[in-house]
Amino acid sequence: MKLPGADLPHPLNPKKYVVLNTGLTIVDRDYNGDYGMPRWGDYAIVKAKAGADVPDLQIAGLFDENWQLQK
């Protein structure tokens, strides 16, 4: 299954990328029939490593009821 997403050059560092992903934050081997429980909330910043199955989570969180970052 393919989901919408985008890989864009990082505006402050052209050697890196910003990835927008609309997929779920669950590993297929953890699937138990309920994809309703994303692990990283509304947003996450991860650091991808070559050869790693799962990226390192740097920060994640939820937006408030107005879709703003919580303070």
Short mmCIF file of C-alpha atoms in Angstrom, two decimals:
data_model
loop_
_atom_site.label_atom_id
_atom_site.label_comp_id
_atom_site.label_asym_id
_atom_site.label_seq_id
_atom_site.Cartn_x
_atom_site.Cartn_y
_atom_site.Cartn_z
CA MET A 1 0.00 0.00 0.00
CA LYS A 2 1.33 3.45 -0.87
CA LEU A 3 0.31 6.54 1.05
CA PRO A 4 0.68 10.22 0.11
CA GLY A 5 3.92 11.82 1.22
CA ALA A 6 6.71 14.11 0.09
CA ASP A 7 10.50 14.26 0.33
CA LEU A 8 11.72 17.85 0.22
CA PRO A 9 15.18 19.43 0.51
CA HIS A 10 15.77 20.82 4.00
CA PRO A 11 15.55 24.64 3.66
CA LEU A 12 18.47 25.23 6.07
CA ASN A 13 20.70 22.29 5.15
CA PRO A 14 20.72 21.09 1.52
CA LYS A 15 22.50 17.86 2.55
CA LYS A 16 19.36 16.76 4.44
CA TYR A 17 15.70 16.21 3.63
CA VAL A 18 12.33 16.91 5.21
CA VAL A 19 9.88 14.03 4.79
CA LEU A 20 6.13 14.51 5.08
CA ASN A 21 4.45 11.17 5.72
CA THR A 22 0.76 10.46 6.04
CA GLY A 23 1.28 6.86 7.10
CA LEU A 24 0.83 5.19 10.44
CA THR A 25 3.59 4.94 13.03
CA ILE A 26 3.40 1.23 13.60
CA VAL A 27 5.71 -1.55 12.50
CA ASP A 28 3.97 -4.25 10.42
CA ARG A 29 5.12 -6.98 12.81
CA ASP A 30 3.22 -5.17 15.61
CA TYR A 31 -0.05 -5.13 13.66
CA ASN A 32 -2.81 -6.78 15.66
CA GLY A 33 -5.82 -5.66 13.63
CA ASP A 34 -6.18 -2.22 15.21
CA TYR A 35 -4.38 0.57 13.38
CA GLY A 36 -6.22 3.13 15.51
CA MET A 37 -3.34 3.64 17.97
CA PRO A 38 -0.49 5.60 16.34
CA ARG A 39 2.60 5.63 18.52
CA TRP A 40 4.00 9.06 17.74
CA GLY A 41 0.93 11.31 17.98
CA ASP A 42 0.12 14.07 15.49
CA TYR A 43 3.71 14.92 14.60
CA ALA A 44 7.15 13.45 15.04
CA ILE A 45 10.72 14.33 14.17
CA VAL A 46 12.87 11.27 13.59
CA LYS A 47 16.48 10.68 12.61
CA ALA A 48 16.82 8.03 9.93
CA LYS A 49 19.92 5.82 9.90
CA ALA A 50 21.09 3.83 6.92
CA GLY A 51 20.28 0.16 7.37
CA ALA A 52 18.02 0.69 10.39
CA ASP A 53 14.50 -0.75 10.31
CA VAL A 54 13.06 1.98 12.54
CA PRO A 55 14.26 5.60 12.79
CA ASP A 56 15.32 7.15 16.12
CA LEU A 57 12.53 9.28 17.57
CA GLN A 58 13.78 12.79 18.43
CA ILE A 59 10.49 14.42 19.49
CA ALA A 60 6.78 13.73 19.06
CA GLY A 61 3.56 15.20 20.34
CA LEU A 62 -0.04 16.18 19.87
CA PHE A 63 -1.68 19.33 18.59
CA ASP A 64 -4.32 21.06 20.73
CA GLU A 65 -7.97 21.37 19.71
CA ASN A 66 -7.07 24.31 17.41
CA TRP A 67 -4.30 22.36 15.64
CA GLN A 68 -1.62 24.41 17.41
CA LEU A 69 1.47 23.10 19.17
CA GLN A 70 0.86 22.74 22.87
CA LYS A 71 2.80 25.16 25.05
#
